[in-house]
Coordinates of C-alpha atoms and ligand atoms in Angstrom, one line a residue:
M1 CA 0.0 0.0 0.0
A2 CA 1.6 3.3 -1.1
L3 CA 2.4 5.8 1.6
K4 CA 0.4 9.0 1.3
F5 CA 2.6 12.1 1.7
I6 CA 0.7 15.1 3.0
T7 CA 1.5 18.5 4.6
A8 CA 1.3 19.3 8.3
D9 CA -1.8 21.3 7.7
E10 CA -3.5 18.4 5.9
A11 CA -2.5 16.2 8.8
A12 CA -4.0 18.6 11.3
A13 CA -7.3 18.5 9.4
L14 CA -7.5 14.8 10.2
V15 CA -7.6 15.6 13.9
Q16 CA -11.1 16.5 15.2
H17 CA -12.3 18.5 18.2
N18 CA -12.5 16.2 21.2
D19 CA -10.2 13.6 19.8
N20 CA -7.7 12.0 22.2
V21 CA -4.3 12.2 20.6
G22 CA -1.2 10.1 21.5
F23 CA 2.2 11.6 20.8
S24 CA 5.5 9.7 20.4
G25 CA 8.7 10.7 22.2
F26 CA 10.1 11.4 25.6
T27 CA 11.4 14.8 26.5
P28 CA 11.7 16.7 23.2
A29 CA 13.5 13.7 21.8
G30 CA 11.3 11.7 19.4
C31 CA 8.3 14.0 19.6
P32 CA 6.6 15.2 16.5
K33 CA 7.8 18.7 15.5
V34 CA 5.4 20.1 12.9
V35 CA 1.9 18.6 13.1
P36 CA 1.2 19.8 16.7
G37 CA 1.9 23.4 15.5
A38 CA -0.5 22.9 12.6
I39 CA -3.2 21.5 15.1
A40 CA -2.6 24.6 17.3
R41 CA -3.2 26.9 14.2
R42 CA -6.3 24.9 13.4
A43 CA -7.6 25.3 17.0
E44 CA -7.0 29.1 16.8
A45 CA -8.9 29.3 13.5
E46 CA -11.8 27.2 14.9
H47 CA -11.9 29.4 18.0
A48 CA -11.9 32.5 15.9
A49 CA -14.9 31.1 14.0
G50 CA -16.7 30.6 17.3
R51 CA -16.3 26.8 17.3
P52 CA -14.8 24.7 20.1
F53 CA -11.5 22.8 19.4
K54 CA -9.6 20.9 22.1
I55 CA -7.8 17.6 22.2
G56 CA -6.9 15.2 24.9
M57 CA -3.1 14.7 25.1
F58 CA -1.2 11.5 25.9
T59 CA 2.6 11.8 25.7
G60 CA 5.6 9.9 26.9
A61 CA 6.8 12.6 29.2
S62 CA 7.7 16.2 28.7
T63 CA 7.8 17.3 25.0
G64 CA 9.0 20.4 23.4
D65 CA 7.6 23.9 23.0
R66 CA 6.5 23.1 19.5
L67 CA 4.1 20.5 21.0
D68 CA 3.1 21.4 24.6
G69 CA 3.8 25.1 24.2
A70 CA 1.9 25.5 20.9
L71 CA -1.2 23.6 22.0
A72 CA -1.3 25.3 25.4
R73 CA -1.0 28.8 23.9
A74 CA -3.8 27.8 21.4
E75 CA -6.0 26.9 24.4
A76 CA -6.5 23.5 22.7
V77 CA -6.0 21.2 25.7
K78 CA -8.9 19.0 26.8
F79 CA -6.7 17.1 29.2
R80 CA -3.0 16.4 29.5
T81 CA -1.0 13.5 31.0
P82 CA 1.7 12.6 32.2
Y83 CA 5.0 14.6 33.0
Q84 CA 5.3 18.1 31.4
S85 CA 7.8 20.9 31.8
N86 CA 6.7 23.6 29.4
K87 CA 6.0 27.1 31.0
D88 CA 2.8 27.7 29.0
M89 CA 1.4 24.3 29.7
R90 CA 2.3 24.6 33.3
A91 CA 0.6 28.0 33.5
G92 CA -2.5 26.6 32.0
I93 CA -2.4 23.6 34.4
N94 CA -2.1 25.9 37.5
A95 CA -4.8 28.2 36.2
A96 CA -7.0 25.0 35.9
S97 CA -7.6 25.6 32.2
N98 CA -5.6 22.6 31.2
P99 CA -6.9 19.7 33.2
Y100 CA -3.9 17.6 34.1
F101 CA -3.4 14.2 35.8
D102 CA 0.0 13.1 36.8
M103 CA 1.0 9.5 36.4
H104 CA 4.0 7.2 37.0
L105 CA 5.5 7.0 33.5
S106 CA 5.7 3.2 33.5
M107 CA 2.0 3.0 33.8
V108 CA 0.8 5.2 31.0
A109 CA 0.8 2.6 28.2
Q110 CA -0.8 -0.2 30.3
E111 CA -3.5 2.2 31.5
L112 CA -4.3 3.1 27.9
R113 CA -4.6 -0.6 27.1
Y114 CA -6.7 -1.3 30.1
G115 CA -9.1 1.4 28.9
F116 CA -8.7 3.5 32.0
L117 CA -8.0 6.7 30.1
G118 CA -10.4 6.7 27.2
K119 CA -9.9 6.0 23.6
V120 CA -6.8 6.9 21.5
N121 CA -8.3 8.4 18.3
V122 CA -5.1 9.5 16.6
A123 CA -1.4 8.7 17.1
I124 CA 1.1 11.3 15.8
V125 CA 4.6 9.8 15.8
E126 CA 8.0 10.8 14.7
A127 CA 9.9 8.2 12.6
A128 CA 13.3 7.7 11.1
D129 CA 11.8 5.3 8.6
V130 CA 8.3 4.1 7.6
T131 CA 7.6 1.4 5.0
E132 CA 4.6 0.6 2.8
D133 CA 3.9 -2.5 4.7
G134 CA 3.5 -0.6 8.0
E135 CA 6.9 -0.8 9.6
I136 CA 7.8 2.2 11.7
V137 CA 11.2 2.9 13.1
P138 CA 11.2 5.6 15.9
T139 CA 13.8 8.3 16.2
C140 CA 15.7 9.0 19.4
G141 CA 12.8 9.0 21.9
V142 CA 10.2 6.2 22.1
G143 CA 7.8 6.9 25.0
I144 CA 4.4 5.2 24.4
L145 CA 4.8 4.9 20.6
P146 CA 4.1 1.1 20.2
T147 CA 0.9 1.3 22.3
I148 CA -0.6 4.4 20.7
C149 CA 0.1 3.1 17.3
R150 CA -1.7 -0.2 18.0
L151 CA -4.7 1.4 19.8
A152 CA -5.3 4.5 17.5
D153 CA -7.7 4.5 14.6
K154 CA -5.4 6.7 12.6
I155 CA -1.6 7.1 12.6
I156 CA 0.1 10.2 11.3
V157 CA 3.8 9.8 10.8
E158 CA 6.3 12.6 10.8
L159 CA 9.2 11.3 8.8
N160 CA 12.2 13.2 10.1
D161 CA 15.4 13.1 8.0
K162 CA 17.5 14.6 10.7
H163 CA 17.5 11.0 12.0
P164 CA 19.3 8.4 9.7
K165 CA 17.4 5.3 8.7
E166 CA 20.4 3.4 10.0
I167 CA 19.2 4.1 13.5
R168 CA 17.2 0.9 13.0
G169 CA 18.6 -1.6 15.4
M170 CA 19.0 0.8 18.3
H171 CA 15.5 0.1 19.6
D172 CA 14.0 -2.7 21.5
L173 CA 10.2 -2.4 20.9
A174 CA 7.6 -4.6 22.6
E175 CA 4.4 -4.5 24.5
P176 CA 3.6 -7.0 27.4
L177 CA 0.5 -9.0 27.4
D178 CA -2.2 -7.8 29.8
P179 CA -3.2 -9.7 32.9
P180 CA -4.1 -12.5 33.4
H181 CA -1.8 -13.5 30.6
R182 CA 1.2 -11.4 31.5
R183 CA 4.6 -13.1 31.7
D184 CA 7.9 -12.0 33.2
I185 CA 9.9 -9.5 31.1
A186 CA 13.1 -11.4 30.2
I187 CA 15.5 -8.6 30.8
Y188 CA 18.3 -9.9 33.1
S189 CA 21.0 -7.4 32.2
P190 CA 20.7 -3.9 30.7
S191 CA 21.6 -5.0 27.2
D192 CA 19.1 -7.8 27.0
R193 CA 16.5 -7.5 24.2
V194 CA 12.9 -8.7 24.3
G195 CA 11.4 -6.9 21.3
D196 CA 11.8 -5.9 17.7
T197 CA 13.8 -3.1 16.0
C198 CA 10.6 -1.5 14.5
I199 CA 6.9 -1.7 15.2
K200 CA 4.5 -3.2 12.7
V201 CA 1.1 -1.6 12.2
D202 CA -1.8 -2.2 9.7
P203 CA -0.6 0.1 6.8
A204 CA -4.2 1.1 6.2
K205 CA -4.1 3.0 9.5
I206 CA -1.3 5.3 8.4
V207 CA -3.5 8.1 7.0
G208 CA -0.6 10.4 6.1
V209 CA 3.2 10.9 6.2
V210 CA 4.6 14.4 6.7
R211 CA 8.2 14.9 5.8
T212 CA 10.3 17.1 8.0
S213 CA 13.9 18.1 8.8
E214 CA 13.3 19.8 12.1
P215 CA 15.9 19.0 14.8
N216 CA 15.1 18.3 18.4
D217 CA 14.8 21.4 20.7
E218 CA 18.1 22.6 22.0
G219 CA 18.3 21.7 25.7
G220 CA 21.7 22.2 27.1
F221 CA 22.8 22.4 30.7
A222 CA 23.8 25.2 33.0
P223 CA 27.5 25.0 33.8
L224 CA 28.2 23.1 37.1
D225 CA 28.2 25.4 40.0
E226 CA 29.6 24.8 43.5
V227 CA 26.4 23.4 44.8
T228 CA 25.7 20.9 42.0
Q229 CA 29.3 19.9 41.9
A230 CA 29.3 19.2 45.7
I231 CA 26.1 17.2 45.4
G232 CA 27.7 15.1 42.6
N233 CA 30.8 14.5 44.6
N234 CA 28.8 13.5 47.7
V235 CA 26.9 11.0 45.7
A236 CA 30.1 9.5 44.3
Q237 CA 31.6 9.4 47.8
F238 CA 28.6 7.7 49.2
L239 CA 28.6 5.0 46.5
V240 CA 32.4 4.4 47.0
S241 CA 31.8 4.0 50.7
E242 CA 29.0 1.5 50.0
M243 CA 31.3 -0.5 47.9
E244 CA 34.1 -0.4 50.5
A245 CA 31.6 -1.6 53.1
G246 CA 30.6 -4.5 50.9
R247 CA 27.0 -3.4 50.5
L248 CA 27.4 -3.0 46.7
P249 CA 28.8 -5.8 44.5
K250 CA 32.3 -5.1 43.3
E251 CA 31.2 -5.0 39.7
F252 CA 28.8 -2.2 40.7
L253 CA 25.1 -2.0 39.8
P254 CA 23.2 -0.3 37.0
L255 CA 22.4 3.3 37.5
Q256 CA 19.3 5.5 36.9
S257 CA 19.5 9.2 37.3
G258 CA 16.8 11.8 36.7
V259 CA 17.0 14.7 34.3
G260 CA 18.5 18.1 34.9
N261 CA 21.7 19.8 36.0
V262 CA 22.0 17.9 39.3
A263 CA 21.6 14.6 37.5
N264 CA 24.3 15.6 34.9
A265 CA 26.7 16.7 37.7
V266 CA 26.1 13.4 39.6
L267 CA 27.0 11.3 36.5
G268 CA 30.0 13.4 35.8
A269 CA 31.3 12.9 39.3
L270 CA 30.7 9.2 39.2
G271 CA 32.5 8.9 35.9
D272 CA 35.5 10.8 37.2
N273 CA 35.8 8.7 40.3
E274 CA 38.3 5.9 39.5
K275 CA 37.2 3.9 42.6
I276 CA 33.9 3.2 40.8
P277 CA 34.3 0.6 38.1
A278 CA 33.0 1.2 34.6
F279 CA 29.2 0.8 34.9
N280 CA 25.9 0.2 33.1
V281 CA 23.0 2.7 32.9
Y282 CA 19.4 1.5 33.0
T283 CA 17.4 4.7 33.0
E284 CA 14.7 6.7 31.2
V285 CA 16.6 9.7 29.9
I286 CA 20.1 9.3 28.5
Q287 CA 21.8 12.7 28.8
D288 CA 25.1 14.2 27.5
A289 CA 27.1 13.0 30.5
V290 CA 26.4 9.3 29.7
I291 CA 27.6 9.7 26.1
A292 CA 30.8 11.5 27.3
L293 CA 31.5 8.7 29.8
M294 CA 30.8 6.0 27.2
K295 CA 33.4 7.5 24.9
K296 CA 35.9 7.4 27.9
G297 CA 35.0 3.7 28.5
R298 CA 33.4 4.6 31.9
V299 CA 29.9 3.7 30.9
K300 CA 29.7 0.3 29.2
F301 CA 26.1 0.2 28.1
A302 CA 23.1 2.5 28.4
S303 CA 19.4 1.4 28.1
G304 CA 16.8 4.2 28.2
C305 CA 13.7 5.6 26.7
S306 CA 15.2 8.6 25.0
L307 CA 18.5 10.1 23.9
S308 CA 17.8 13.5 25.3
V309 CA 21.1 15.0 24.3
S310 CA 22.3 18.3 22.9
R311 CA 22.4 18.8 19.1
P312 CA 26.2 18.3 18.8
V313 CA 26.0 15.1 20.8
I314 CA 23.2 13.6 18.7
Q315 CA 25.2 14.5 15.6
D316 CA 28.2 12.8 17.1
I317 CA 26.2 9.6 17.8
Y318 CA 24.8 9.5 14.3
A319 CA 28.2 10.1 12.8
N320 CA 29.6 7.2 14.8
L321 CA 26.7 4.8 14.8
D322 CA 29.2 1.8 14.5
F323 CA 30.6 2.7 17.9
F324 CA 27.4 3.5 19.6
K325 CA 25.0 0.9 18.2
D326 CA 26.0 -1.9 20.4
K327 CA 26.2 0.3 23.5
L328 CA 22.8 2.1 23.4
L329 CA 19.2 0.7 23.5
L330 CA 16.0 2.7 23.4
R331 CA 12.9 1.1 24.8
P332 CA 9.2 2.1 25.4
Q333 CA 8.9 3.6 28.9
E334 CA 6.9 0.7 30.2
Y335 CA 10.2 -1.3 29.8
S336 CA 12.8 1.4 30.6
N337 CA 10.9 2.3 33.8
N338 CA 9.5 -1.1 34.6
P339 CA 9.3 -1.8 38.4
E340 CA 9.8 -5.5 37.8
I341 CA 13.1 -4.9 36.0
V342 CA 14.2 -2.1 38.4
R343 CA 13.9 -4.5 41.3
R344 CA 15.5 -7.4 39.5
L345 CA 18.5 -5.6 38.2
G346 CA 19.1 -3.9 41.5
I347 CA 19.2 -0.4 40.1
I348 CA 20.8 2.5 42.0
T349 CA 18.2 5.2 41.6
I350 CA 19.1 8.9 41.9
N351 CA 16.2 11.5 41.7
T352 CA 15.8 15.1 42.7
A353 CA 13.4 16.3 45.4
L354 CA 11.7 19.7 45.2
E355 CA 11.2 19.5 49.0
A356 CA 11.8 16.8 51.6
D357 CA 10.7 16.6 55.2
I358 CA 12.9 15.8 58.1
F359 CA 11.3 12.4 58.4
G360 CA 12.3 11.4 54.9
N361 CA 9.1 12.0 52.8
I362 CA 9.7 13.6 49.4
N363 CA 7.7 16.2 47.4
S364 CA 8.9 16.1 43.8
T365 CA 6.1 18.0 42.1
H366 CA 4.2 20.7 44.0
V367 CA 5.5 24.2 44.9
N368 CA 4.0 25.1 48.3
G369 CA 1.7 22.1 48.0
T370 CA -0.4 23.7 45.3
R371 CA 1.4 24.7 42.1
M372 CA 2.4 21.9 39.8
M373 CA 6.0 22.0 38.7
N374 CA 6.5 19.2 36.2
G375 CA 5.1 15.9 37.5
I376 CA 6.3 12.7 39.2
G377 CA 7.9 11.5 35.9
G378 CA 9.7 8.2 36.4
S379 CA 11.0 9.0 39.8
G380 CA 8.4 6.8 41.5
D381 CA 8.9 3.9 39.1
F382 CA 12.6 3.8 40.1
A383 CA 12.6 5.1 43.7
R384 CA 10.0 2.6 45.0
N385 CA 11.8 -0.4 43.5
G386 CA 15.5 0.5 43.5
Y387 CA 18.3 -1.3 45.3
L388 CA 19.3 2.0 46.8
S389 CA 17.0 4.9 46.4
I390 CA 18.8 8.2 46.6
F391 CA 17.3 11.7 46.5
T392 CA 19.4 14.8 45.9
T393 CA 18.5 18.4 46.4
P394 CA 20.3 21.7 47.0
S395 CA 19.7 22.5 50.7
T396 CA 17.9 25.8 49.9
A397 CA 16.1 27.5 46.9
K398 CA 15.5 31.1 46.0
D399 CA 18.7 32.6 47.6
G400 CA 18.2 30.8 50.8
K401 CA 14.6 32.1 51.4
I402 CA 13.2 28.5 51.0
S403 CA 14.6 25.5 52.8
A404 CA 14.4 22.3 50.9
F405 CA 13.8 20.6 54.3
V406 CA 10.6 21.3 56.1
P407 CA 8.8 19.7 59.0
M408 CA 6.1 18.1 56.8
V409 CA 6.1 18.0 53.0
S410 CA 3.3 20.1 51.5
H411 CA 2.6 17.3 48.9
L412 CA 3.7 13.7 49.0
D413 CA 5.2 11.9 46.1
H414 CA 7.7 9.4 47.7
S415 CA 7.0 8.3 51.2
E416 CA 9.5 7.6 53.9
H417 CA 9.3 3.9 53.0
S418 CA 10.8 4.4 49.5
V419 CA 13.6 6.8 50.5
K420 CA 16.9 5.4 51.7
I421 CA 19.4 8.2 51.3
I422 CA 19.1 12.0 51.0
I423 CA 22.1 14.1 49.7
T424 CA 22.7 17.8 49.6
E425 CA 25.8 19.9 49.0
Y426 CA 26.4 19.6 52.8
G427 CA 26.3 15.9 53.2
I428 CA 24.7 12.5 53.1
A429 CA 21.8 11.4 55.3
D430 CA 21.6 7.6 55.6
L431 CA 18.0 6.8 56.6
R432 CA 18.3 3.0 56.5
G433 CA 17.2 1.3 59.6
K434 CA 16.4 4.5 61.5
S435 CA 13.2 5.6 63.3
P436 CA 11.5 8.8 62.3
R437 CA 13.2 10.7 65.2
Q438 CA 16.6 9.3 64.3
R439 CA 16.0 10.1 60.6
A440 CA 15.1 13.7 61.6
E441 CA 18.4 14.1 63.5
E442 CA 20.4 12.6 60.7
I443 CA 18.8 14.8 58.1
I444 CA 19.2 18.0 60.2
E445 CA 22.8 17.2 61.1
K446 CA 24.0 16.1 57.6
C447 CA 21.8 17.8 55.0
V448 CA 20.1 21.0 56.2
H449 CA 21.5 24.4 55.5
P450 CA 23.1 26.0 58.6
D451 CA 20.5 28.8 58.6
Y452 CA 17.7 26.3 59.2
K453 CA 19.3 23.8 61.6
P454 CA 18.3 25.7 64.8
L455 CA 14.7 26.1 63.6
L456 CA 14.3 22.5 62.7
R457 CA 15.9 21.3 66.0
E458 CA 13.4 23.6 67.8
Y459 CA 10.6 21.9 65.9
L460 CA 11.7 18.5 67.2
E461 CA 11.6 20.0 70.7
L462 CA 8.1 21.3 70.6
G463 CA 7.2 18.3 72.8
V464 CA 5.0 16.1 70.6
K465 CA 5.0 12.5 71.6
G466 CA 4.5 9.5 69.4
Q467 CA 6.4 7.6 66.7
T468 CA 6.6 10.6 64.4
P469 CA 6.7 13.9 66.3
Q470 CA 4.7 16.0 63.9
D471 CA 3.2 19.1 65.5
L472 CA -0.1 19.5 63.6
E473 CA -0.3 23.2 64.5
C474 CA 3.2 24.0 63.3
C475 CA 4.0 21.5 60.6
F476 CA 3.3 24.0 57.8
A477 CA 4.7 27.0 59.4
F478 CA 7.6 27.2 56.9
H479 CA 5.1 27.3 54.0
Q480 CA 2.9 29.8 55.8
E481 CA 5.9 32.0 56.4
I482 CA 6.9 32.0 52.8
A483 CA 3.4 33.3 52.0
A484 CA 3.5 35.9 54.8
S485 CA 7.0 37.3 54.8
G486 CA 8.7 35.6 51.7
D487 CA 11.4 34.0 53.8
M488 CA 11.2 30.8 55.8
R489 CA 14.0 31.9 58.1
N490 CA 11.5 34.2 59.8
V491 CA 9.6 31.3 61.3
D492 CA 8.9 31.9 65.0
W493 CA 7.2 28.8 66.4
K494 CA 5.4 30.8 69.1
K495 CA 3.4 32.5 66.4
Y496 CA 2.1 29.1 65.2
K497 CA 1.8 27.2 68.5
K498 CA -1.6 27.9 70.0
Q499 CA -1.1 27.2 73.7
Ligands
LIG1 O1 13.5 27.5 40.1 O2 13.8 27.5 37.7 O3 13.0 29.6 38.9 O4 15.3 28.8 39.1 O5 12.5 24.9 41.3 O6 14.9 23.6 40.8 O7 17.2 23.1 41.8 O8 17.0 23.9 39.4 O9 16.3 21.6 40.1 O10 15.9 21.6 37.6 O11 16.6 19.5 38.9 O12 14.3 20.4 39.2 C1 12.2 18.3 41.4 C2 11.5 20.1 39.7 C3 13.9 19.8 40.3 C4 12.8 18.0 38.9 C5 12.6 19.1 40.1 C6 12.8 25.9 42.3 C7 14.2 26.3 42.0 C8 14.2 26.4 40.5 C9 14.1 23.9 39.7 P1 13.9 28.4 38.8 P2 16.5 23.1 40.5 P3 15.9 20.8 38.8 C10 13.2 11.6 35.6 C11 13.0 11.8 37.0 C12 10.3 15.1 39.3 C13 10.4 14.1 38.2 C14 11.6 13.2 38.3 C15 11.5 17.2 38.7 C16 13.3 25.2 40.1 O13 13.9 17.2 39.2 O14 10.6 17.6 38.0 O15 12.3 13.1 39.3 N1 11.5 16.0 39.3 N2 11.8 12.6 37.2 O16 14.5 27.5 42.6 C17 9.9 26.4 45.5 C18 11.0 24.7 46.7 C19 11.9 24.6 45.6 C20 11.7 25.5 44.5 C21 13.4 24.2 44.1 N3 11.1 23.9 47.7 N4 10.0 25.6 46.6 N5 10.7 26.4 44.5 N6 12.6 25.2 43.6 N7 13.0 23.9 45.3 C22 12.6 12.7 34.7 C23 11.5 12.3 33.8 O17 10.6 11.7 34.2 C24 11.5 12.8 32.4

């Protein structure tokens, strides 16, 4: 069946008001680049003509401004899930005009299959190759691509020639059977394959192919500062001491690390530390630092869901596919983030907290308990199931006016039961085997900024009895203070304590 090449605007005309649309990719890597913008223009034209036009959005994780940003600005969002990080999408979410539900990334595809989230009417997917008999080769980000292509009535392919057809072979694409027929996923080491190098769909469902040459959005990282460097060094030091204590096998264990500057600094520090042997990565987002370490022989193999790297790095990978092809594997997120595999491989997980409490609970998503930042992403998939679950955070935010450590988190993403180690630029709090009171002492001693240590010690001395000494009159005083005076350092417990 001959492929039908169409323009982005023609593709957008195939999407109807109220449709639920699934998008490929994970971070801007692998997301469609031109059709979402055309849908946004269509929405604006429909709105100008007095007609409604909104779509439901299923993505892998965050996307790019040309997808989330364009559709948010066009007020075309019926709902959105899961992780996002675009400022206009976030503004719409917090203004309640973009209804958003946050999900563990490993669960999106299966919940679509279970029918929990409604129908997928259209799949819009970026491909490095598509054939007349319905073979689709993703680009450098997979996300939920296999599932949306199978479930959707219509598939629109963005064929992007910035990604060579020779990338075929770098993917491991599969979908598990659903319960009660589900079997184990036979990944026993990060390089094991369980799927195919392309997906196969009914070619009649491919309603159009849009050619494009648009590169991924340019991400890039802030240069390392003293704080991120210190956090990275502390993580490396902690893992070395675990090896020396015999609590990590001498060949080390695969690593997952979140996205962002801290994650990049951590990887850099681990790579530079010669006491840590060359290691494997089993993660969701493969960032620049992994590729640099691979070239130095410090990372042996990386399995992930997306190559979320800067433009020079992706060009380097494509120019040297022979070197990278047997060292990189891109999988759907229900495999890259699968709890069964995380537990089996014994992954060391490193994620970033927005806020932690002194008892070891983590808020990764909500500023002051109300405003959505990005979403839980894959942090829960990994943290709950990891061999060692580490959370990192700078000890303060906003020039010291906000302490990352509070008496009680204003929103809970990862409970005390999933959190083993917390690391800041000041040190390492080891929470294993400690009661809530002991954890609080360890966190205050090792991780809290000196400006906040006296206040948090006073909190513990407010006299509350019980297993976890939370004072229900005072536990949100830090958050109330930020609203009242703009600086958590101004907390005076007497102001909050009634008697
Ligand atoms: O604000 O951007 O205005 O400067 O939050 O904070 O320190 O730059 O850290 O970029 O690594 O983001 C948790 C959001 C951290 C991220 C979070 C302000 C701070 C700054 C960003 P500015 P930093 P990062 C795999 C793993 C959840 C998902 C996850 C995240 C901005 O890591 O989304 O782990 N994680 N996924 O000033 C108010 C506080 C604050 C605060 C920091 N307590 N109150 N503002 N900030 N702490 C990823 C995927 O799944 C794809």
